[in-house]
PDB file of C-alpha atoms in Angstrom:
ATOM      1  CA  UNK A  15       0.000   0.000   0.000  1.00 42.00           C
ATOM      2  CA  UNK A  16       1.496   2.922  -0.869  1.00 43.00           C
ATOM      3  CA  UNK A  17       1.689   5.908   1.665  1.00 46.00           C
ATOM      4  CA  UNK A  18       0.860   9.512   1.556  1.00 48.00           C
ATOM      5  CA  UNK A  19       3.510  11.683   2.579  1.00 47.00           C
ATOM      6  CA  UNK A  20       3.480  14.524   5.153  1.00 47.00           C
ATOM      7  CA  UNK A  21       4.342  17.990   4.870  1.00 52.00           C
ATOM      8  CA  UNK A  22       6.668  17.912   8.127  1.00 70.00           C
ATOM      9  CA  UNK A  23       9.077  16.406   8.995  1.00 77.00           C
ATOM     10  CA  UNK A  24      10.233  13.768  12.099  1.00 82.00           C
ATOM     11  CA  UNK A  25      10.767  14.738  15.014  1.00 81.00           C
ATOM     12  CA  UNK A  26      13.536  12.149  16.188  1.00 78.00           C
ATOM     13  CA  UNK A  27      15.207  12.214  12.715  1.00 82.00           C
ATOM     14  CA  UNK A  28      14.192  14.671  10.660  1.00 79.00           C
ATOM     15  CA  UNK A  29      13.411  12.074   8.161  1.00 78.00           C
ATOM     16  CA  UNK A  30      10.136  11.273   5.790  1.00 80.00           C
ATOM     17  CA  UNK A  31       6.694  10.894   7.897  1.00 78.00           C
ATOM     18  CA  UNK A  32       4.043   8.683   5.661  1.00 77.00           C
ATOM     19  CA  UNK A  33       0.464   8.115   6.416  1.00 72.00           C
ATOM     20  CA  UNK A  34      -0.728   4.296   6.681  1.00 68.00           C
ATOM     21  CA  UNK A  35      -4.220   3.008   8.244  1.00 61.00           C
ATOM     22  CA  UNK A  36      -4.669   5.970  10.035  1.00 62.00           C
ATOM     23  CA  UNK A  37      -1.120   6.534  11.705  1.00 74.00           C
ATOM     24  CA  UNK A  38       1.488   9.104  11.025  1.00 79.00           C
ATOM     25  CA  UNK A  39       4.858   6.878  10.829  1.00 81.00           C
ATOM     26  CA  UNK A  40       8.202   8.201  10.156  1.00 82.00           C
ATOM     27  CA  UNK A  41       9.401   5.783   6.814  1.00 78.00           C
ATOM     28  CA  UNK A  42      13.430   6.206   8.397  1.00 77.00           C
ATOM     29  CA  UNK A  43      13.345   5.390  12.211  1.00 79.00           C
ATOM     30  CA  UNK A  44       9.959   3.805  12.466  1.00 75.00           C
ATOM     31  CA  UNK A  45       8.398   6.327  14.718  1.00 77.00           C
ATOM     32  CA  UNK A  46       4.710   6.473  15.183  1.00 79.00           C
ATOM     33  CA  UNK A  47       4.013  10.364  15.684  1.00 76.00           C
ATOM     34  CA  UNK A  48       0.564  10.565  15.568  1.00 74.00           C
ATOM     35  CA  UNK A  49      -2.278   7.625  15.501  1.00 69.00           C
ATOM     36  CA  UNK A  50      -6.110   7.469  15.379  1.00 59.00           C
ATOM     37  CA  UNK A  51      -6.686   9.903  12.980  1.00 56.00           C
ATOM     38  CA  UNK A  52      -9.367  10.264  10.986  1.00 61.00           C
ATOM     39  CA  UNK A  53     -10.270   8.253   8.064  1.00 58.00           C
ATOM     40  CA  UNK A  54     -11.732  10.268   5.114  1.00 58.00           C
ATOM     41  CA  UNK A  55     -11.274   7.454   2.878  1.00 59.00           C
ATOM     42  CA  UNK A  56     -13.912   4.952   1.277  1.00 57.00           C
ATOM     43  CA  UNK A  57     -15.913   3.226   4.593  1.00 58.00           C
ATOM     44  CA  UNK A  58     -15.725  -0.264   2.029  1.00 58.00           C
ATOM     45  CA  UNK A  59     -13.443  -1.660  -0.121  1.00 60.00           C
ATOM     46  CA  UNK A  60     -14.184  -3.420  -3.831  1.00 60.00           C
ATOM     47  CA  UNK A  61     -11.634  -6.616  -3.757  1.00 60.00           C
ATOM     48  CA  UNK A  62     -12.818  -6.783  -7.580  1.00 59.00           C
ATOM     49  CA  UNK A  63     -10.438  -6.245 -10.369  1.00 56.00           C
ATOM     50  CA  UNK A  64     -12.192  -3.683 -11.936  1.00 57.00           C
ATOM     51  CA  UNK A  65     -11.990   0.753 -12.204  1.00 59.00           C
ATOM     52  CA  UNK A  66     -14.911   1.028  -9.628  1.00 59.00           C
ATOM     53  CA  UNK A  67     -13.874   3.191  -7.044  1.00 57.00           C
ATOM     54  CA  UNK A  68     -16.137   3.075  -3.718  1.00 55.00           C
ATOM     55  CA  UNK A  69     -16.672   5.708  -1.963  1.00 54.00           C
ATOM     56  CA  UNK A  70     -18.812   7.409   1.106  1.00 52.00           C
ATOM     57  CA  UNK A  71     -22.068   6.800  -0.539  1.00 55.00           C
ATOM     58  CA  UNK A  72     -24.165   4.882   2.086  1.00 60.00           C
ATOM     59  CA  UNK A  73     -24.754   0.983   1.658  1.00 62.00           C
ATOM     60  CA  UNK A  74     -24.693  -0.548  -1.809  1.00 64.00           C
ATOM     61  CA  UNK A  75     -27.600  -1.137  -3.968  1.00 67.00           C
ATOM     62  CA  UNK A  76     -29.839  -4.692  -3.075  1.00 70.00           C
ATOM     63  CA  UNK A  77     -32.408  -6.324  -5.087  1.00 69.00           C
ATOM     64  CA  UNK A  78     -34.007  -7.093  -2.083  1.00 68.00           C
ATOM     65  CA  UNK A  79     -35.623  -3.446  -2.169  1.00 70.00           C
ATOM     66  CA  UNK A  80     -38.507  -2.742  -4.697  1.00 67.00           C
ATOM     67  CA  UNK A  81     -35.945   0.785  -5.060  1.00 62.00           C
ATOM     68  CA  UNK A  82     -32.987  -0.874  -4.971  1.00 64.00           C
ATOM     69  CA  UNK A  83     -32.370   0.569  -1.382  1.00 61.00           C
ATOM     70  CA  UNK A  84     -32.059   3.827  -2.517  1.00 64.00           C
ATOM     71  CA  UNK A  85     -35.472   5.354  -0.819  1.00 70.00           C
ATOM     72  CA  UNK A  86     -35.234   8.022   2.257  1.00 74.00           C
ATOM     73  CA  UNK A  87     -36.790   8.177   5.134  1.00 75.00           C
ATOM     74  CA  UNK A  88     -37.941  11.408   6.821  1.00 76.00           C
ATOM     75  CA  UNK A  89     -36.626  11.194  10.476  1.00 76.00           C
ATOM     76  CA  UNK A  90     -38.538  11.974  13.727  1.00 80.00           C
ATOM     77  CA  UNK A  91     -37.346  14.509  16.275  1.00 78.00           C
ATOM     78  CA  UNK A  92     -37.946  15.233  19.679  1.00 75.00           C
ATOM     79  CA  UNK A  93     -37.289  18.924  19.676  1.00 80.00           C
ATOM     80  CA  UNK A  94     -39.505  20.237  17.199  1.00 80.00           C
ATOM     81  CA  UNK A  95     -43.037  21.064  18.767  1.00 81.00           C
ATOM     82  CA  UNK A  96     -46.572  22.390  17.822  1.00 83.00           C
ATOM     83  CA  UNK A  97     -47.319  23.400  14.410  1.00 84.00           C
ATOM     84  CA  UNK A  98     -43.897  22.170  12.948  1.00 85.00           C
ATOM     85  CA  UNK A  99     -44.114  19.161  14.289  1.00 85.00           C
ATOM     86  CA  UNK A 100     -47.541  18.276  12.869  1.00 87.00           C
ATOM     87  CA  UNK A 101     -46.443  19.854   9.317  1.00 88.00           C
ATOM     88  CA  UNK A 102     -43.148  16.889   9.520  1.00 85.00           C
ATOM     89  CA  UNK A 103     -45.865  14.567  10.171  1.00 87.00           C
ATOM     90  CA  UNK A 104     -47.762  15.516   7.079  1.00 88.00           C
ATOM     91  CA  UNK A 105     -44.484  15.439   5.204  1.00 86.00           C
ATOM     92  CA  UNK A 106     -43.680  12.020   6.720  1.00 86.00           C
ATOM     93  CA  UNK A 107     -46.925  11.012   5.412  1.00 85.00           C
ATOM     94  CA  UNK A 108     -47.051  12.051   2.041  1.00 82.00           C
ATOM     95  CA  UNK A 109     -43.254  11.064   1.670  1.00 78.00           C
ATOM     96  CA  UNK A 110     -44.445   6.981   2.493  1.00 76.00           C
ATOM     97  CA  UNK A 111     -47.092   7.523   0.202  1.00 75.00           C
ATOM     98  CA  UNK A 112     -45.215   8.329  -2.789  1.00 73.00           C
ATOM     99  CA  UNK A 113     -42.494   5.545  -2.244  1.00 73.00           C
ATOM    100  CA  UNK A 114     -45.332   3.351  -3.753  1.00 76.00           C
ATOM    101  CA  UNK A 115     -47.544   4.451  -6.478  1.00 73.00           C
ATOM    102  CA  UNK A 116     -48.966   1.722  -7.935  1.00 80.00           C
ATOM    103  CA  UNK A 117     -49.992  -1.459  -7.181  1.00 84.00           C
ATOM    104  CA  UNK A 118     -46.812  -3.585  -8.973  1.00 83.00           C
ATOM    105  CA  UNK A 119     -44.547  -2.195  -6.513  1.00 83.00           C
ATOM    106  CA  UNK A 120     -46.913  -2.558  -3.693  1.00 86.00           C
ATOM    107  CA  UNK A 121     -46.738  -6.072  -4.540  1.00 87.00           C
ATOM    108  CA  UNK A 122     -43.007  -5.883  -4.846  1.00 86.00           C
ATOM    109  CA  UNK A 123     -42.567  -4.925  -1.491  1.00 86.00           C
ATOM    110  CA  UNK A 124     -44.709  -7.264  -0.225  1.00 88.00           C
ATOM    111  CA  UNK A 125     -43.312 -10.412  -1.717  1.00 89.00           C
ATOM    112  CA  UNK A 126     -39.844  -8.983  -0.860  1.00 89.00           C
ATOM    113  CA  UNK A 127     -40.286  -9.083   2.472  1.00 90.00           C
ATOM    114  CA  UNK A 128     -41.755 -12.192   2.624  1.00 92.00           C
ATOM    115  CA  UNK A 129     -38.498 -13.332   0.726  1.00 92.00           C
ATOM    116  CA  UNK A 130     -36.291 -12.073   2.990  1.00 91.00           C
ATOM    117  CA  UNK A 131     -38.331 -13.713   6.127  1.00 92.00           C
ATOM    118  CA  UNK A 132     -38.081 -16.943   4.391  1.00 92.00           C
ATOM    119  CA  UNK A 133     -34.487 -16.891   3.671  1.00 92.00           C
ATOM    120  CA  UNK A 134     -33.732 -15.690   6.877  1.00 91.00           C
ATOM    121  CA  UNK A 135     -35.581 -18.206   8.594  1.00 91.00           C
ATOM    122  CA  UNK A 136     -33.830 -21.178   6.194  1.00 89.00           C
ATOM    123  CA  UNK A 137     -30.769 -19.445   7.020  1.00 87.00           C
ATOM    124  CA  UNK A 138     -29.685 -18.757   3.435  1.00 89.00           C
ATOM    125  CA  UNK A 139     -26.816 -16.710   1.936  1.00 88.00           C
ATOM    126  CA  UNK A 140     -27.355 -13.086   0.561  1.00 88.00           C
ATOM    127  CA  UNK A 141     -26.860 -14.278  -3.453  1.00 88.00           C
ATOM    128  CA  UNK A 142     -29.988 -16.622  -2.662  1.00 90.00           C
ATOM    129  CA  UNK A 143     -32.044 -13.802  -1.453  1.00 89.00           C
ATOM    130  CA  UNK A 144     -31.239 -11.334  -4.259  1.00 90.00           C
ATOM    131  CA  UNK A 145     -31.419 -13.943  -6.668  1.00 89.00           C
ATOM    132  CA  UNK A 146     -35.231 -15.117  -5.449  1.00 91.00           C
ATOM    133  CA  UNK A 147     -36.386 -11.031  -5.709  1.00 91.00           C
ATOM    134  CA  UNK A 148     -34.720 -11.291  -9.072  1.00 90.00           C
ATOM    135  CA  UNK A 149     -36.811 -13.929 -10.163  1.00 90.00           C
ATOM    136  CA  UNK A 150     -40.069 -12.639  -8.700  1.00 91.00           C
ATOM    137  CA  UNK A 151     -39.076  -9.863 -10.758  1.00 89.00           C
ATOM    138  CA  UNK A 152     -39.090 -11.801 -14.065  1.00 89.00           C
ATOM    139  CA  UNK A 153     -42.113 -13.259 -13.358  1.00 89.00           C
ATOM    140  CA  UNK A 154     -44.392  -9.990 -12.715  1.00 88.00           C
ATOM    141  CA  UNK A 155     -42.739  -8.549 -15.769  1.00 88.00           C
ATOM    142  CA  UNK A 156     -44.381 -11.765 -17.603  1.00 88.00           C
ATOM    143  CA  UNK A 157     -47.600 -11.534 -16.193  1.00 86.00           C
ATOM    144  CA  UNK A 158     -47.610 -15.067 -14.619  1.00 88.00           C
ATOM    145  CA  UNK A 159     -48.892 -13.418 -11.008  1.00 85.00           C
ATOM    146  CA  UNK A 160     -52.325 -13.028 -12.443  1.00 85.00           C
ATOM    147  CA  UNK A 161     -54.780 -15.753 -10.784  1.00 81.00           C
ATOM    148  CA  UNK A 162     -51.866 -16.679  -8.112  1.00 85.00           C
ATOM    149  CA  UNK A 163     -51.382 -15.739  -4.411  1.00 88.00           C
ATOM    150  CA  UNK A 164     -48.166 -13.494  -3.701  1.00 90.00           C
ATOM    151  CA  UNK A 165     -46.953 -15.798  -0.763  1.00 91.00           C
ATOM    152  CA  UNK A 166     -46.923 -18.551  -3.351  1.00 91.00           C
ATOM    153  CA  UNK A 167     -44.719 -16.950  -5.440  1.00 90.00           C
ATOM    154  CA  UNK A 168     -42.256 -15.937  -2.791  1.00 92.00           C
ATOM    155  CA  UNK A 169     -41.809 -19.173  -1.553  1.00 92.00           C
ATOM    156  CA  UNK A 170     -41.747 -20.928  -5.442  1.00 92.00           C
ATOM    157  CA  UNK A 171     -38.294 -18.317  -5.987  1.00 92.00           C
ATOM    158  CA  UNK A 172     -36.720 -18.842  -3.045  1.00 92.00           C
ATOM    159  CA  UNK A 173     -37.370 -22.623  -3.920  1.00 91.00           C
ATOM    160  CA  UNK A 174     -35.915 -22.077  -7.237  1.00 90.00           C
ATOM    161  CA  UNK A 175     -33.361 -20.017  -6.395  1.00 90.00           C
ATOM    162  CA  UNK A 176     -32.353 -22.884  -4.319  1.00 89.00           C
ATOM    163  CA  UNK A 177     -32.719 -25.714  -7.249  1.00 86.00           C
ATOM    164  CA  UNK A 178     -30.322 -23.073  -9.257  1.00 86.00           C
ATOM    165  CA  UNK A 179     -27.727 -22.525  -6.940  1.00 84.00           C
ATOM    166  CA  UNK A 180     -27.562 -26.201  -6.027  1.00 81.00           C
ATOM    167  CA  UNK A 181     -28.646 -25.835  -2.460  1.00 82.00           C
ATOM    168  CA  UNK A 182     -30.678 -28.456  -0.592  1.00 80.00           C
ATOM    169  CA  UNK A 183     -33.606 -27.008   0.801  1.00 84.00           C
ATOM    170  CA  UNK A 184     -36.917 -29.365   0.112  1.00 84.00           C
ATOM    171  CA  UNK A 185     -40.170 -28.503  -0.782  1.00 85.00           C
ATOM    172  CA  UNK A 186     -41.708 -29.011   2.561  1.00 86.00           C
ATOM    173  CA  UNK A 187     -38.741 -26.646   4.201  1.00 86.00           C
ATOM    174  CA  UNK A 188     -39.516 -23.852   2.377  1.00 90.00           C
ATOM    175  CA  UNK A 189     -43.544 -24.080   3.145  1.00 90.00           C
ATOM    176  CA  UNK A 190     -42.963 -25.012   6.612  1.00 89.00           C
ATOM    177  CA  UNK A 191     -41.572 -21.269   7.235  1.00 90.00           C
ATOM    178  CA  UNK A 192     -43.487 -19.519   4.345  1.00 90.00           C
ATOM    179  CA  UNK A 193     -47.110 -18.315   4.324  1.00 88.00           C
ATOM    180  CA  UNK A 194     -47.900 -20.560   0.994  1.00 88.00           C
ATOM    181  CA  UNK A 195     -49.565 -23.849   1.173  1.00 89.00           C
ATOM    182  CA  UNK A 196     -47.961 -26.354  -0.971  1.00 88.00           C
ATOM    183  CA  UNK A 197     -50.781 -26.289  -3.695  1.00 90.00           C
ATOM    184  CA  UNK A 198     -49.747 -22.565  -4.469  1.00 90.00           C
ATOM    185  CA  UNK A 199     -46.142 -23.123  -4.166  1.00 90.00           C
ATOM    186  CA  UNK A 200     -46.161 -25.891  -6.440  1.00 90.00           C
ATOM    187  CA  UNK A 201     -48.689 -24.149  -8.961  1.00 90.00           C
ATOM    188  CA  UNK A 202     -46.486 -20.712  -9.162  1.00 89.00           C
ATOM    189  CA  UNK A 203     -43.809 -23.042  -9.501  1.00 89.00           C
ATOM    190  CA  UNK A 204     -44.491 -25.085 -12.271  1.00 88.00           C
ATOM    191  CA  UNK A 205     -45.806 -21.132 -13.798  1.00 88.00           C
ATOM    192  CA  UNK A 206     -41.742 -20.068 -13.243  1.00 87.00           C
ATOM    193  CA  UNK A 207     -40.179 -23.100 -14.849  1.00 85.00           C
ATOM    194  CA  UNK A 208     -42.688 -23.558 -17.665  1.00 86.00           C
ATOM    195  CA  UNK A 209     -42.836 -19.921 -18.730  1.00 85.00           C
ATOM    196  CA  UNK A 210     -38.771 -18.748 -17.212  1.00 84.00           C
ATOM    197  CA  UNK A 211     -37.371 -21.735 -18.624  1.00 82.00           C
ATOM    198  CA  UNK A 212     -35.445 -22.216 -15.311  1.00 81.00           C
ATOM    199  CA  UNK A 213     -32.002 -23.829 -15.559  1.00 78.00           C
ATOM    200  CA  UNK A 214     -33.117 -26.398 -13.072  1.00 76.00           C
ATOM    201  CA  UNK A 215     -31.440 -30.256 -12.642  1.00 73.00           C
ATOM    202  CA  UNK A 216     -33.006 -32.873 -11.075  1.00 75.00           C
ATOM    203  CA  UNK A 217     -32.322 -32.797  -7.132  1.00 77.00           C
ATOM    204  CA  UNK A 218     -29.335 -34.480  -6.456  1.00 81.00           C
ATOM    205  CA  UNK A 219     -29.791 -37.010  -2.995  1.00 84.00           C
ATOM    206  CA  UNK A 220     -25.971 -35.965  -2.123  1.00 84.00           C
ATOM    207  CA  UNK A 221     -26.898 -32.544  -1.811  1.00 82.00           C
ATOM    208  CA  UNK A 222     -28.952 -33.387   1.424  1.00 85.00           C
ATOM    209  CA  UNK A 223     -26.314 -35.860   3.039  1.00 87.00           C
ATOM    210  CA  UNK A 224     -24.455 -33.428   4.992  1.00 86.00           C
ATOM    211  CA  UNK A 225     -27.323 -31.936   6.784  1.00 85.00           C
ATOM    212  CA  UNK A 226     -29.077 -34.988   7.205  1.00 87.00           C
ATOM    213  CA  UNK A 227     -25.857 -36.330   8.472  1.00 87.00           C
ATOM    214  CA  UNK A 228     -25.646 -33.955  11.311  1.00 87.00           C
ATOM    215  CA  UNK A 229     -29.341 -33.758  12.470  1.00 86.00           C
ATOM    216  CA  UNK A 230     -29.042 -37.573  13.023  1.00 86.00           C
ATOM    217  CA  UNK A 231     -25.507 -37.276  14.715  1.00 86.00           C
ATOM    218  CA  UNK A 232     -23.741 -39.609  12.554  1.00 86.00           C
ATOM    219  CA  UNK A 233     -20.219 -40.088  12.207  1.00 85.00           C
ATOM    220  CA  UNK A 234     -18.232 -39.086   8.779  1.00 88.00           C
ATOM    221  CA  UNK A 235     -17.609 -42.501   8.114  1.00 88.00           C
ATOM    222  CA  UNK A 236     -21.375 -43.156   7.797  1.00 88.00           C
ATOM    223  CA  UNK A 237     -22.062 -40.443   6.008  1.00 87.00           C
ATOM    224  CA  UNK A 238     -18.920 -41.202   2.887  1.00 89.00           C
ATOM    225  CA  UNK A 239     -20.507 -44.711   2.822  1.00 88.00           C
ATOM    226  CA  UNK A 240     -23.863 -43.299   2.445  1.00 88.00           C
ATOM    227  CA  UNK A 241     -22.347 -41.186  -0.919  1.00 89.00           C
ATOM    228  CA  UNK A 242     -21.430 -44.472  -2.104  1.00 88.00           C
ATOM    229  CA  UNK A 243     -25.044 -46.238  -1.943  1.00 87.00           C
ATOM    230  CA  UNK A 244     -26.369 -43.006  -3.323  1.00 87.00           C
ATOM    231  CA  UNK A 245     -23.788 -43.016  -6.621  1.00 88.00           C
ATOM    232  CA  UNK A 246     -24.759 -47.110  -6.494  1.00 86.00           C
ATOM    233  CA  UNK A 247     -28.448 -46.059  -6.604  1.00 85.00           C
ATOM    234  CA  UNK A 248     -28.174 -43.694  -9.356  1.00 86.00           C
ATOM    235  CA  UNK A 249     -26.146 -45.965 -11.374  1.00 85.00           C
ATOM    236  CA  UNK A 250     -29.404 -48.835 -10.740  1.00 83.00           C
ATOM    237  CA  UNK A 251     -31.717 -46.043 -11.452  1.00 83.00           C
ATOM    238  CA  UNK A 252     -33.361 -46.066  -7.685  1.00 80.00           C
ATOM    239  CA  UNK A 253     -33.139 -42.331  -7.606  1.00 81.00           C
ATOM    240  CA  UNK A 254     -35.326 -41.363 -11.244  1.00 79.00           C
ATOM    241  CA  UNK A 255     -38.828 -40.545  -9.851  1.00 78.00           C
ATOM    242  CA  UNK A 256     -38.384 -40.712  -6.228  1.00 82.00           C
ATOM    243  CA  UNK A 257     -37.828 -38.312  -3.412  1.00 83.00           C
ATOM    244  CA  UNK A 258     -34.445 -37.225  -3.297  1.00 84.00           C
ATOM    245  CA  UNK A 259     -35.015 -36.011   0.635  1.00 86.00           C
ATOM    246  CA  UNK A 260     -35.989 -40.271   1.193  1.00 86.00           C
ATOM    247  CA  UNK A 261     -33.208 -41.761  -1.035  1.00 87.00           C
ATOM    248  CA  UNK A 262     -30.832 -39.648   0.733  1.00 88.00           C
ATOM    249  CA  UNK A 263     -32.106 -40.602   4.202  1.00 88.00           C
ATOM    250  CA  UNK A 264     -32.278 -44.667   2.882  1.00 88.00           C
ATOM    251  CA  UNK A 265     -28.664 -44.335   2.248  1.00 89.00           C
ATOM    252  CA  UNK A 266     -27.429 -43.009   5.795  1.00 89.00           C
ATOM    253  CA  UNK A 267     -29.388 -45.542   7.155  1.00 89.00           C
ATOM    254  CA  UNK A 268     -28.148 -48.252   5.319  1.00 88.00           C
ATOM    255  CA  UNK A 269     -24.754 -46.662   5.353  1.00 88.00           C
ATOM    256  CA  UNK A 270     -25.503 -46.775   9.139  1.00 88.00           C
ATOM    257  CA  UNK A 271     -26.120 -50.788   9.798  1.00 86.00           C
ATOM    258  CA  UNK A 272     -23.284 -51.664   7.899  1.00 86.00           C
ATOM    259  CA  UNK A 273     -20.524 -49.476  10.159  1.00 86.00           C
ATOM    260  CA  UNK A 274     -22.833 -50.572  13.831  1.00 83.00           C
ATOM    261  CA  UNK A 275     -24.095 -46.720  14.232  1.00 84.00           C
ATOM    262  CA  UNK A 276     -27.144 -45.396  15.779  1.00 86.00           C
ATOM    263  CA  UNK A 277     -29.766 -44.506  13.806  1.00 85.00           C
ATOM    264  CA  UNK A 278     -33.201 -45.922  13.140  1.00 87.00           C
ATOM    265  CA  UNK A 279     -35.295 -46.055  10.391  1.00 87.00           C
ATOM    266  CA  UNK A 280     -37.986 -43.632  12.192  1.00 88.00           C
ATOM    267  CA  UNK A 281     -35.047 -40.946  13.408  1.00 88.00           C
ATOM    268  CA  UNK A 282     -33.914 -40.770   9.616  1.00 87.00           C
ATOM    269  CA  UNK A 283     -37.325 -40.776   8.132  1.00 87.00           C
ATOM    270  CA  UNK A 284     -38.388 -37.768  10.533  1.00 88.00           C
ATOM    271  CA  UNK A 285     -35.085 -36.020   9.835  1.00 86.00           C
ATOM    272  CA  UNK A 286     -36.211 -36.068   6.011  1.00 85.00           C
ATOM    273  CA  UNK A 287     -39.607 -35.995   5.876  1.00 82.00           C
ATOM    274  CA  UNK A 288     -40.910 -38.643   4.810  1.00 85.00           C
ATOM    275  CA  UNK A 289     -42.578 -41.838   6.378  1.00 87.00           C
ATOM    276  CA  UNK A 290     -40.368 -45.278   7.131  1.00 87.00           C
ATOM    277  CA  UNK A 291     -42.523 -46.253   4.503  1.00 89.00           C
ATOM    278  CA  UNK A 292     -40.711 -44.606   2.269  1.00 85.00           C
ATOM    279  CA  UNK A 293     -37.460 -44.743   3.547  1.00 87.00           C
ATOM    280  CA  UNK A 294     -37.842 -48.470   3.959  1.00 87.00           C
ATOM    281  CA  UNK A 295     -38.664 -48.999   0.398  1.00 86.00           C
ATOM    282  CA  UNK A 296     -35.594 -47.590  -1.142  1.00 85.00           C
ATOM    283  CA  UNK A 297     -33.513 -49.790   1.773  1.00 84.00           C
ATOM    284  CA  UNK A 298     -34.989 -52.703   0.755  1.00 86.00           C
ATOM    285  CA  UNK A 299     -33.825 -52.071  -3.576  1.00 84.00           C
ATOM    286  CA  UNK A 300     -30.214 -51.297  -2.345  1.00 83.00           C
ATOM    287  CA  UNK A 301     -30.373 -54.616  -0.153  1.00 81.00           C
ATOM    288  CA  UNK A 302     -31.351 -56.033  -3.303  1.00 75.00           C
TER     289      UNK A 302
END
């Protein structure tokens, strides 16, 4: 990093002072003649290689926000009484008002929150967030929300989202913490990946190993044998037409009574979601 020079000179040494993270440092002997000054410099740093050059401009722009989070806010204050204060007011009012003007970003904001609740409660990353507004997006500029509940489509993006980023989070997880019943997830689904054309692979069992793997306390062991019955049941075609969530699970618990671990078939069916039914079905082909 290179450093700024000073207009004086050191005090021990007479030699070269240079600025660097905030101290005043003499480049000959070392000494620190001044610290903790103020910064006046960019509050963020771009680690990209590019020619963008941050600066002091507040947080950067979100597709989480129907504006892009670039609305204002008129503030409250405690010192301003009477007549003034009831003119703010009015201001405040008006000001909220105009932030949404018609009914397509009224529904924008409304399905973006419920985006960001549902991604915060599945504990998501950022990219997964932006990318599920991004899609809701898409889909009101094609006109598929007509006929279809908002919390539907919320939960079908983040779902997608999800599928397209190769993160395992079922269909039951995401309508367990959303506000959508299955039917309308599932029918503003099928809407995105029929009319989006959604680059979306068939759920892969492995993707749910890890997780499943540490809700049922399992050791590492168990869970690289279980990778191997899953590649085994792929290769059989057990996996083409059947929950990946259950195949998943069948696997750590078959992976399980061949190393001695403990794990039953109603602990790894629960920790899936699905019924030992299910579970014990796909057990009984790899046995096979």
């Amino acid at each position: 990093m290179s450093k700024a020079r000073s207009s004086q000179g050191c005090p021990e040494c007479d030699g070269h002072l240079g600025v660097d993270a905030g101290e005043t440092v003499c480049s000959d002997c070392g000494l620190v003649v001044s610290e903790y000054r103020i910064d006046h410099g960019p509050e963020w740093r771009s680690f990209a290689d590019d020619d963008r050059n941050p600066a002091r401009t507040g947080a950067p722009l979100t597709r989480s926000r129907h504006d892009r989070g670039l609305s204002t806010e008129i503030g409250r204050s405690t010192r301003i009484k009477g007549r003034k204060r009831r003119q703010f007011a009015r201001l405040r009012r008006q000001h909220k008002r105009a932030q949404i003007s018609t009914k397509r970003e009224r529904n924008q904001v409304y399905a973006f929150t419920e985006i960001r609740r549902v991604t915060s409660a599945l504990s998501l990353p950022n990219h997964i967030r932006d990318q599920a507004c991004a899609l809701f997006e898409s889909a009101q500029n094609e006109d598929l929300l007509r006929g279809r509940s908002l919390e539907g489509f919320a939960a079908a993006c983040v779902y997608a989202a999800c599928r397209v980023a190769g993160i395992s989070r079922s269909v039951e997880e995401v309508c367990e913490v959303s506000k959508s019943t299955e039917s309308e997830h599932h029918a503003a689904y099928r809407a995105l990946n029929r009319d989006l054309g959604l680059p979306v692979a068939p759920a892969d069992p492995t993707e749910y190993l890890p997780r499943f793997a540490t809700k049922l306390d399992v050791d590492r062991t168990v869970e690289r044998r279980a990778r191997e019955y899953v590649a085994e049941a792929r290769e059989r075609g057990l996996v083409a037409g059947k929950n990946p969530c259950g195949v998943a699970a069948a696997c750590l618990y078959t992976a399980a009574r061949d190393l001695g671990a403990n794990c039953t078939q109603t602990a790894a069916a629960a920790v899936a979601d699905v019924t030992p039914v299910t579970l014990r079905k796909t057990y009984v082909a790899l046995r096979d």
